[in-house]
Short mmCIF file of C-alpha atoms in Angstrom, two decimals:
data_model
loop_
_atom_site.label_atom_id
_atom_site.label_comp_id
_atom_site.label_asym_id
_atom_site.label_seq_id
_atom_site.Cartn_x
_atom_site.Cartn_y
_atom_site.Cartn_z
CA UNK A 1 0.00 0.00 0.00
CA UNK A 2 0.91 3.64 -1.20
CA UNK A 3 2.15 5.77 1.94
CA UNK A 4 -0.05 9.01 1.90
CA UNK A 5 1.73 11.79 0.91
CA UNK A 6 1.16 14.01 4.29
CA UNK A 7 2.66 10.91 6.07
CA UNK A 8 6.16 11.47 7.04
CA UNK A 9 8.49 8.46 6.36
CA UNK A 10 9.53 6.58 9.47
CA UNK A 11 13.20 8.14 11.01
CA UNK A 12 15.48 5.49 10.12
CA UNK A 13 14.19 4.99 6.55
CA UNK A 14 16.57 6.49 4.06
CA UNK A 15 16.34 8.25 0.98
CA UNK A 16 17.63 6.62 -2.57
CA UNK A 17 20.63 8.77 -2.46
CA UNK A 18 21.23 7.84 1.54
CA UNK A 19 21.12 3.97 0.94
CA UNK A 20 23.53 3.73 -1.51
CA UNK A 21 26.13 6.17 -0.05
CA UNK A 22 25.97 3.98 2.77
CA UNK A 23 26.05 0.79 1.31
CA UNK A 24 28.83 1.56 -0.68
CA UNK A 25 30.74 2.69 2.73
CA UNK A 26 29.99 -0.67 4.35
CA UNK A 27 31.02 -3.00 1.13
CA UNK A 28 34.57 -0.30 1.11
CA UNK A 29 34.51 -1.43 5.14
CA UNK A 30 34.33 -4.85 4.39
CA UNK A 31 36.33 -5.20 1.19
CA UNK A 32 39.13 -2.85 2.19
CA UNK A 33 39.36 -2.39 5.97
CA UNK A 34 38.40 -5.84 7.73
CA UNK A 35 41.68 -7.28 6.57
CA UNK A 36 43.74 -4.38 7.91
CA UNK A 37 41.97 -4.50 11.34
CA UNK A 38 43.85 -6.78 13.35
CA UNK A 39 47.43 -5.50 12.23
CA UNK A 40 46.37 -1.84 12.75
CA UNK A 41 45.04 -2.58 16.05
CA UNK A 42 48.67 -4.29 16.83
CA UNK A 43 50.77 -1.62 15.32
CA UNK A 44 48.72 1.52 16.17
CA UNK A 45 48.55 3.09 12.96
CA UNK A 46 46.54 3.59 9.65
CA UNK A 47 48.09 2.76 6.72
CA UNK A 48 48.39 5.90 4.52
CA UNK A 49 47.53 3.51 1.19
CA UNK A 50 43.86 3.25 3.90
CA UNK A 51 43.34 7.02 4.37
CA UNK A 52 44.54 7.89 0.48
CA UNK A 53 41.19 5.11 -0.29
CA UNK A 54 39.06 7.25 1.87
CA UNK A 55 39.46 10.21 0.32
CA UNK A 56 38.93 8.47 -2.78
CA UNK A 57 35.80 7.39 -1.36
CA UNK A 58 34.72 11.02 -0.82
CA UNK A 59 34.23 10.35 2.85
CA UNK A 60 36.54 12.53 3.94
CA UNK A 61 34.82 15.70 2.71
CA UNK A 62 31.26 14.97 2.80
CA UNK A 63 29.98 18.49 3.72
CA UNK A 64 32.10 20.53 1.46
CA UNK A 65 30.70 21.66 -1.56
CA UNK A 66 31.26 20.32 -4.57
CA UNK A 67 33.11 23.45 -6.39
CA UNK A 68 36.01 23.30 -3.27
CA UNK A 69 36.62 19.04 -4.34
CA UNK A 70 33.84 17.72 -1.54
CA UNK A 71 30.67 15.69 -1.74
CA UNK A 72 28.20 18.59 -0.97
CA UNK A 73 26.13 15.97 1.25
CA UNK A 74 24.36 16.88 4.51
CA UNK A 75 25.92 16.06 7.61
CA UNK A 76 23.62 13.24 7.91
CA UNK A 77 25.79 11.41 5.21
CA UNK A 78 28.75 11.91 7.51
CA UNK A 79 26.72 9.94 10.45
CA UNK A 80 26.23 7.16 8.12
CA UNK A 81 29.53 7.11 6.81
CA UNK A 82 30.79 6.85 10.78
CA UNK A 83 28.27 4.58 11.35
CA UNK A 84 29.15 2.30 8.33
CA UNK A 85 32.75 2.51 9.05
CA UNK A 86 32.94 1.72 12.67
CA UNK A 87 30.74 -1.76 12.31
CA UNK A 88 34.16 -2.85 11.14
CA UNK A 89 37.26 -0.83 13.07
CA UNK A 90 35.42 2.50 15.09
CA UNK A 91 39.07 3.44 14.65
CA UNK A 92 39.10 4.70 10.89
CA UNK A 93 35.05 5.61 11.85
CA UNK A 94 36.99 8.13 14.32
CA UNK A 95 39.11 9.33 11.92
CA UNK A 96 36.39 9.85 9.60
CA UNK A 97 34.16 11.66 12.35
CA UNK A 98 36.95 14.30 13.25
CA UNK A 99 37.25 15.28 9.72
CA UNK A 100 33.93 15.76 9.24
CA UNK A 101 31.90 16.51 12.26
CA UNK A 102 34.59 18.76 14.28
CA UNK A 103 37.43 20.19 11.25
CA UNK A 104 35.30 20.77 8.46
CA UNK A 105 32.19 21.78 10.07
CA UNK A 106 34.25 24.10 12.45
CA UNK A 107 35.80 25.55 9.18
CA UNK A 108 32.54 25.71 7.03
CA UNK A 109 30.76 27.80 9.75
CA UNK A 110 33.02 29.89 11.17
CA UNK A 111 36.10 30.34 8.45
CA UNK A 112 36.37 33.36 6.20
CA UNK A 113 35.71 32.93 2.68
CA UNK A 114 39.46 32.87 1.72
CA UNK A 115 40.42 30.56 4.48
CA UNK A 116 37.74 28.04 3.52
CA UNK A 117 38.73 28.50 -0.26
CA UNK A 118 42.15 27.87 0.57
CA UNK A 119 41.83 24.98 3.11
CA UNK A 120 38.66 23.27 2.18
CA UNK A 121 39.96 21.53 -1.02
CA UNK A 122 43.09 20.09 0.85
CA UNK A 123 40.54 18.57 3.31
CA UNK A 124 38.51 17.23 0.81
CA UNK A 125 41.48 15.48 -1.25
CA UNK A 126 44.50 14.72 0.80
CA UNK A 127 44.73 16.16 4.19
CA UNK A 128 44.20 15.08 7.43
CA UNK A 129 42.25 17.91 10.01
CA UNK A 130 42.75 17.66 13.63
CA UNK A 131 40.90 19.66 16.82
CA UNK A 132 43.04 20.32 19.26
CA UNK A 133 40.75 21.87 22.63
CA UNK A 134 42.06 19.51 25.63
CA UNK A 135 44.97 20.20 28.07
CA UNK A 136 46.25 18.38 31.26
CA UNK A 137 44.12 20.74 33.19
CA UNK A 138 41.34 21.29 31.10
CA UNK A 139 39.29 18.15 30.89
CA UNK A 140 35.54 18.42 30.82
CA UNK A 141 36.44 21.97 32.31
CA UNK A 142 37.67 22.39 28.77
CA UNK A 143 37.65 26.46 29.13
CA UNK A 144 40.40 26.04 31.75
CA UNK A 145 43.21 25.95 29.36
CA UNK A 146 46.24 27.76 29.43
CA UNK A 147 47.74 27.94 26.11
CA UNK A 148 48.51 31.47 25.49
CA UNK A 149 48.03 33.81 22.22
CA UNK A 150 50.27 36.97 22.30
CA UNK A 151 49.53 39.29 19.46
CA UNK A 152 52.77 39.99 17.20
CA UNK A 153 52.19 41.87 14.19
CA UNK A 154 49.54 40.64 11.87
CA UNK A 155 48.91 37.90 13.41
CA UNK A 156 49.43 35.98 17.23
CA UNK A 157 52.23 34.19 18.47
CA UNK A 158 50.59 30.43 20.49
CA UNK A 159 52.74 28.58 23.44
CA UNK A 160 51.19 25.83 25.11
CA UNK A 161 50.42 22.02 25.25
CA UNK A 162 47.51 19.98 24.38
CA UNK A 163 46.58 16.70 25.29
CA UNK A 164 44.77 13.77 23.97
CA UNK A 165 44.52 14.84 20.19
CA UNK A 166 42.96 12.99 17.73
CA UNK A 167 44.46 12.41 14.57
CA UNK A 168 47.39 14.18 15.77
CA UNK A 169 49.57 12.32 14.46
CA UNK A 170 48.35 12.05 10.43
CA UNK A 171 47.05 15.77 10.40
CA UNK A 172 48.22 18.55 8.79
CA UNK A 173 45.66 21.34 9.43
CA UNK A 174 44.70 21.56 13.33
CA UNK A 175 41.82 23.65 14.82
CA UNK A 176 43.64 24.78 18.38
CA UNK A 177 42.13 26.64 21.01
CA UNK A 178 43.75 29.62 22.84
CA UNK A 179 43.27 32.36 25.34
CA UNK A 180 44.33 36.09 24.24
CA UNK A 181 43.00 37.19 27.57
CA UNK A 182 43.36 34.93 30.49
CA UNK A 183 42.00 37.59 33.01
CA UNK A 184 38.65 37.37 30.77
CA UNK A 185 38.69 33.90 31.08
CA UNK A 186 36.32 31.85 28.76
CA UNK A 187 35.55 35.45 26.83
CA UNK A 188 39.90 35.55 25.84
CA UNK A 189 39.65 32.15 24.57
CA UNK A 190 40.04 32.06 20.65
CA UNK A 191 39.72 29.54 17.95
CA UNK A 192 43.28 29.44 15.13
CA UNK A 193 43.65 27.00 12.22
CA UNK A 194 47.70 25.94 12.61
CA UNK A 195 49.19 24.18 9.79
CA UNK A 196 51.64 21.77 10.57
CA UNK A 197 54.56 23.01 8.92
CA UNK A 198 54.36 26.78 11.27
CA UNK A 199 57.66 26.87 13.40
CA UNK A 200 57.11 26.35 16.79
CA UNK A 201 54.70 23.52 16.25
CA UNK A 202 55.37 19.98 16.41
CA UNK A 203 53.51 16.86 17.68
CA UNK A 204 55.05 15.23 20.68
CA UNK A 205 54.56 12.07 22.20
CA UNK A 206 51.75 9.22 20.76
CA UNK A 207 49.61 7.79 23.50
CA UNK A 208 49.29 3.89 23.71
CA UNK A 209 45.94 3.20 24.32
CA UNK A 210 43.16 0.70 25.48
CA UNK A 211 41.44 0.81 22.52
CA UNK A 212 40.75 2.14 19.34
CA UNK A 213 44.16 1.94 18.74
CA UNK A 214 45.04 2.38 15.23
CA UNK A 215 43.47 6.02 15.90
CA UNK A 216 46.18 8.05 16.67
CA UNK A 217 45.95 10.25 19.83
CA UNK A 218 49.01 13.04 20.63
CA UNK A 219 50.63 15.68 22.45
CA UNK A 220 50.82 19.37 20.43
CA UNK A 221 53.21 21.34 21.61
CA UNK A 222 53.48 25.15 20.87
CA UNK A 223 56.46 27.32 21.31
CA UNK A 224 56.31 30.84 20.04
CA UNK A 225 54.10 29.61 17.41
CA UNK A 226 53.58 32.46 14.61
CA UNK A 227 49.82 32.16 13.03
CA UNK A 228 48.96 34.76 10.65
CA UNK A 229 46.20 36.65 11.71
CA UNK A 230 44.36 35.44 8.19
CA UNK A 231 44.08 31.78 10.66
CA UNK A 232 42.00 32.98 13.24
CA UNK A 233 38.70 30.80 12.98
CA UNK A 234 35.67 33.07 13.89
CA UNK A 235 36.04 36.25 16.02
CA UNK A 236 38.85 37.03 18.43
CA UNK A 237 37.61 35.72 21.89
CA UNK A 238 35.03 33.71 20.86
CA UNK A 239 36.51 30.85 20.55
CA UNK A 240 34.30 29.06 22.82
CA UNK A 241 31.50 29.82 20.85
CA UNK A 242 33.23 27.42 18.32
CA UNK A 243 33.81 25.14 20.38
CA UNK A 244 30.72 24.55 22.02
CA UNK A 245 28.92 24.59 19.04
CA UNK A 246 30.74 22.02 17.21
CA UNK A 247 30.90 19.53 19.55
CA UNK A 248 27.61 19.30 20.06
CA UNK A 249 27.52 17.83 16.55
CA UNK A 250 30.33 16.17 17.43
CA UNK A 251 28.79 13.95 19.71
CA UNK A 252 26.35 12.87 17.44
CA UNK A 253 29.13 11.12 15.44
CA UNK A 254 30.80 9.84 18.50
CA UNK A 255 26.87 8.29 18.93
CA UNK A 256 27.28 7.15 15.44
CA UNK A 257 30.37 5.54 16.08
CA UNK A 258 29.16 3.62 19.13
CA UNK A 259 26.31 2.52 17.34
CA UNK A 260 28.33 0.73 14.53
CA UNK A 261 30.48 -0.34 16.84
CA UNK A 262 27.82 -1.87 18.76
CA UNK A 263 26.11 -3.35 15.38
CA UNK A 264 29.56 -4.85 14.56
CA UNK A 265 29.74 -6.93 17.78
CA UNK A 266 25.64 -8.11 17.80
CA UNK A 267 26.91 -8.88 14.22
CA UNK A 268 29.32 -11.40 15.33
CA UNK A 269 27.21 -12.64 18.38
CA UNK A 270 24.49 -13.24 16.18
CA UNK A 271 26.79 -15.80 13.60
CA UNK A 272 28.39 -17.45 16.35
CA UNK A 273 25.49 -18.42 18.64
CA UNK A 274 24.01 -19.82 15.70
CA UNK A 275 27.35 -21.88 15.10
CA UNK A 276 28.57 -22.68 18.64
CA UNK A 277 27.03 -25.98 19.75
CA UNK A 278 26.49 -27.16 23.15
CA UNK A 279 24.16 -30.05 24.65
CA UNK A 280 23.79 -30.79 21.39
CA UNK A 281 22.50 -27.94 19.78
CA UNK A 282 23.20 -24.26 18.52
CA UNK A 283 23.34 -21.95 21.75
CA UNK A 284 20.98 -19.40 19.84
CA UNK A 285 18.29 -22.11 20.87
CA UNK A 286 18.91 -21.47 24.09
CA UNK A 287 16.10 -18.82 25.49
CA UNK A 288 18.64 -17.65 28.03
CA UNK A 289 20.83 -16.49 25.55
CA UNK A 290 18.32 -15.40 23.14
CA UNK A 291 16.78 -12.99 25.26
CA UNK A 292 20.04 -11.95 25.65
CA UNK A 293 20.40 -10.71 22.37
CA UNK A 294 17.05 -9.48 21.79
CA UNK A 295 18.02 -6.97 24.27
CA UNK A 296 20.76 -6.08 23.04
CA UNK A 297 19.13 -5.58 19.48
CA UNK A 298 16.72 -3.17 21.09
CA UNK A 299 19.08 -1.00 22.69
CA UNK A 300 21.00 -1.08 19.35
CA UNK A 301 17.91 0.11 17.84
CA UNK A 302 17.07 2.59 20.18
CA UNK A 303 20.25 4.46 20.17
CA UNK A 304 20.73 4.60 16.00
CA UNK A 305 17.34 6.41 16.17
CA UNK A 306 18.05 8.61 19.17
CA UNK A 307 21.21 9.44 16.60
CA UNK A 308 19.35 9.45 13.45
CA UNK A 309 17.07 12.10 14.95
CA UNK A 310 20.19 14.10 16.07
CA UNK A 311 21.48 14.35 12.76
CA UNK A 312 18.36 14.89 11.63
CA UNK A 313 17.42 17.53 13.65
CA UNK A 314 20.84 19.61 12.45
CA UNK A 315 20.35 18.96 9.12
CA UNK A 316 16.65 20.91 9.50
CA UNK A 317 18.15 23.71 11.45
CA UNK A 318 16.22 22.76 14.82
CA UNK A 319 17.67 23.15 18.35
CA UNK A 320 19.47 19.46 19.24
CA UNK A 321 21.77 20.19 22.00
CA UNK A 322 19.65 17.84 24.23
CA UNK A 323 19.51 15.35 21.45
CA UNK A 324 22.57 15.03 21.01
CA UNK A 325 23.86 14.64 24.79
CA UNK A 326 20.87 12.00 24.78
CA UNK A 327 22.28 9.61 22.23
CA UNK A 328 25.81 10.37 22.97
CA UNK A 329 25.27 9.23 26.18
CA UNK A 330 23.24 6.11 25.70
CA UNK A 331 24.91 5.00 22.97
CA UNK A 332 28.42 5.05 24.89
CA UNK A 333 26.38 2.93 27.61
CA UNK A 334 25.00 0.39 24.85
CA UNK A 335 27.75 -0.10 22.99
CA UNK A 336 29.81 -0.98 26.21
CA UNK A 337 26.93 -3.22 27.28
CA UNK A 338 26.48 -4.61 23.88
CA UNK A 339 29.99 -5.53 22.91
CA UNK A 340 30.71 -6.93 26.79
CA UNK A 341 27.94 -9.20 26.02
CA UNK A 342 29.62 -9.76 22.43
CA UNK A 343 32.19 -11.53 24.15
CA UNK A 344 30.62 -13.42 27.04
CA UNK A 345 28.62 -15.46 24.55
CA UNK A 346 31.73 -16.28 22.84
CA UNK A 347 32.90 -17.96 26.02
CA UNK A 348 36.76 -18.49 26.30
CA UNK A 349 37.15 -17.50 22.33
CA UNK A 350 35.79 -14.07 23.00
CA UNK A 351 38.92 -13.17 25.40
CA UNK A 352 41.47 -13.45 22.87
CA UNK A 353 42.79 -11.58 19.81
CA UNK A 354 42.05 -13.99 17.25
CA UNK A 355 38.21 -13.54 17.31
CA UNK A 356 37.42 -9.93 16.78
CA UNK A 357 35.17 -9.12 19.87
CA UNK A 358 37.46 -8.19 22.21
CA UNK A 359 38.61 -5.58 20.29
CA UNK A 360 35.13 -3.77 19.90
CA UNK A 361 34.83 -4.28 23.75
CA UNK A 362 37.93 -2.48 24.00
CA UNK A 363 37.17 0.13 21.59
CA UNK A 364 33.98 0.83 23.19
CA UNK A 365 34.95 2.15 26.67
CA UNK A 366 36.08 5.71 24.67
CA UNK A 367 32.45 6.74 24.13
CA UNK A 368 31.65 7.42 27.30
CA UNK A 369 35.02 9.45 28.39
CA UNK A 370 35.92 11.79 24.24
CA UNK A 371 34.05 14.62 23.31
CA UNK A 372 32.58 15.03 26.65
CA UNK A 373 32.59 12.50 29.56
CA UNK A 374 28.81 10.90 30.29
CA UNK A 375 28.98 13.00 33.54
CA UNK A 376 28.86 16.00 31.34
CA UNK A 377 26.35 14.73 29.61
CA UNK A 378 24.16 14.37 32.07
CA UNK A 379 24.82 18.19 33.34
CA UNK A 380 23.95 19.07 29.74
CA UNK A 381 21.00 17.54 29.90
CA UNK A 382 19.64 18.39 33.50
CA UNK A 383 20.57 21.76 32.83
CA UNK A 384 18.55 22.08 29.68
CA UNK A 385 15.63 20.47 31.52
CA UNK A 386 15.53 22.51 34.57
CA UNK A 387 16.37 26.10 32.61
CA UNK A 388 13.08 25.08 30.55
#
């Protein structure tokens, strides 16, 4: 039967255009990334021959319009793409997600025209973007920080250290935030786009990490950094404006992350309880274990439409700072449930490295600590309902 026109489709059904972007993500996922996965988990690192394929794939630009080399898709393509990726290894779907949802949205909103013209097209084609906001004493108290801008000329000079940078190590346009007026505190702090080949700039140590591994996370270190005043991203001293305003989409990716992530493990669960035997039968006969993953499957489901809606909800222009806290926040706590359970129904198998669950259990502890811990989520979200 005919859907009436005045009916609006259901959230998670996608348009003609939407379905095949993202299939053709998850057959690239499957064709070229599942056999890198266990060696880039090992070794830390993405290939570059892996990153050259995604920008081939034109997921590495999705939001840029098409005359600067991107895809000039909605940021809902970039969610799938995330999504798509990260069933697989939610490492690349991280690398993927800073591109998109923090460097290039940070840069189409708030970059002048000639900075966008100049920087968008390397984004789109070849160049790695990183968003550098965290320092040792600015966690979730991210205005805290202490890296200094000093004007000098026609431009400002940066010293300081951040912390805990993704894509650090691969990138070579970063989005680092800096205070011009510490006495004015979060009103000094200001946004600059530093390329990595400014003196005074470097990368510093690479963190070895639980999980998502192969994503690489990094020091920054600033001394006497020159950036031309042409760099500054948005308005002198309102940096936090940009930063608050693109994580919040932000976290909708990290949401879509978790949720692939999640979909990869109930993936695997689901093929081997129906191979595993015991009392002489499948264990997906069992009800215990059944129930078990019918749970699972409707938490899965429940966070890729509290995302879907997110994204959505951006896309249309609508408030979704709530929204996205929401599924940030119980997607993190899903995927963590989802892929623990992932590998306690593959018994003993599930604990080592040769089966590929314990890997997405590892990877999924991140989602409730990057782009804002689930504490903070939860102040977002209380505050927002007790302002209203």
């Amino acid at each position: 039967m005919d859907q009436p026109a005045d009916v609006p489709p259901p959230l998670t059904a996608l348009t003609e255009d939407e379905r095949l972007f993202r299939q053709s993500v998850l057959e690239f996922a499957e064709r070229d990334l599942r056999p890198l996965v266990r060696d880039m988990d090992e070794h830390a690192r993405i290939p570059r021959e892996l990153v050259d394929k995604l920008f081939g794939l034109g997921v590495m630009g999705i939001e840029i319009p098409e005359e600067l080399g991107g895809a000039g898709a909605r940021f809902f393509h970039a969610v799938l793409a995330v999504e798509a990726l990260s069933t697989v290894d939610p490492s690349v779907g991280v690398l993927v997600d800073v591109q998109n949802t923090l460097v290039v949205n940070a840069l189409m909103r708030w970059g002048a025209d000639d900075l966008k013209k100049r920087l968008l097209p390397q984004l789109a084609s070849s160049t790695i973007g990183a968003y550098a906001l965290s320092e040792a004493g600015s966690g979730s108290d991210a205005f805290a920080l202490t890296t200094r801008a000093v004007e000098a000329g026609d431009g400002f000079r940066l010293t300081g250290r951040k912390l805990w940078i993704t894509n650090a190590n691969e990138a070579g346009i970063f989005i680092v935030f800096a205070t011009v007026k510490p006495e004015a505190g979060y009103r000094g702090i200001t946004a600059f786009v530093v390329e990595r080949h400014f003196p005074g700039f470097a990368v510093g140590k690479k963190e070895d990490k639980l999980g998502i591994r192969a994503s690489s996370t990094c020091e920054l270190l600033l001394e006497d950094c020159p950036v031309p005043r042409a760099n500054v991203l948005g308005e002198v001293g309102r940096g936090y404006k940009v930063a608050i305003e693109t994580l919040n989409e932000g976290r909708i990716g990290i949401g879509a992350q978790m949720v692939g992530l999640a979909q990869g493990a109930l993936n695997h669960a689901l093929a081997y309880t129906r191979e595993r035997k015991q009392f002489g039968k499948p264990i997906a006969e069992f009800q215990g274990v059944q129930f078990q993953l019918a749970r699972a499957a409707t938490e899965l489901e429940a966070a890729r439409l509290m995302v879907y809606n997110a994204a959505r909800m951006r896309d249309a222009g609508e408030p979704f700072l709530t929204p996205a806290a929401m599924c940030k926040l119980f997607a993190a706590d899903m995927a963590e449930h989802v892929s623990s359970l992932a590998v306690q129904l593959f018994g003993g198998y599930g604990y080592v490295k040769d089966y590929p669950v314990e890997k997405l259990y590892r990877d999924a502890k991140i989602g409730q600590i990057y782009e804002g811990t689930s504490n903070l989520q939860l102040q977002t979200i209380a505050k927002q309902l007790l302002d209203n």
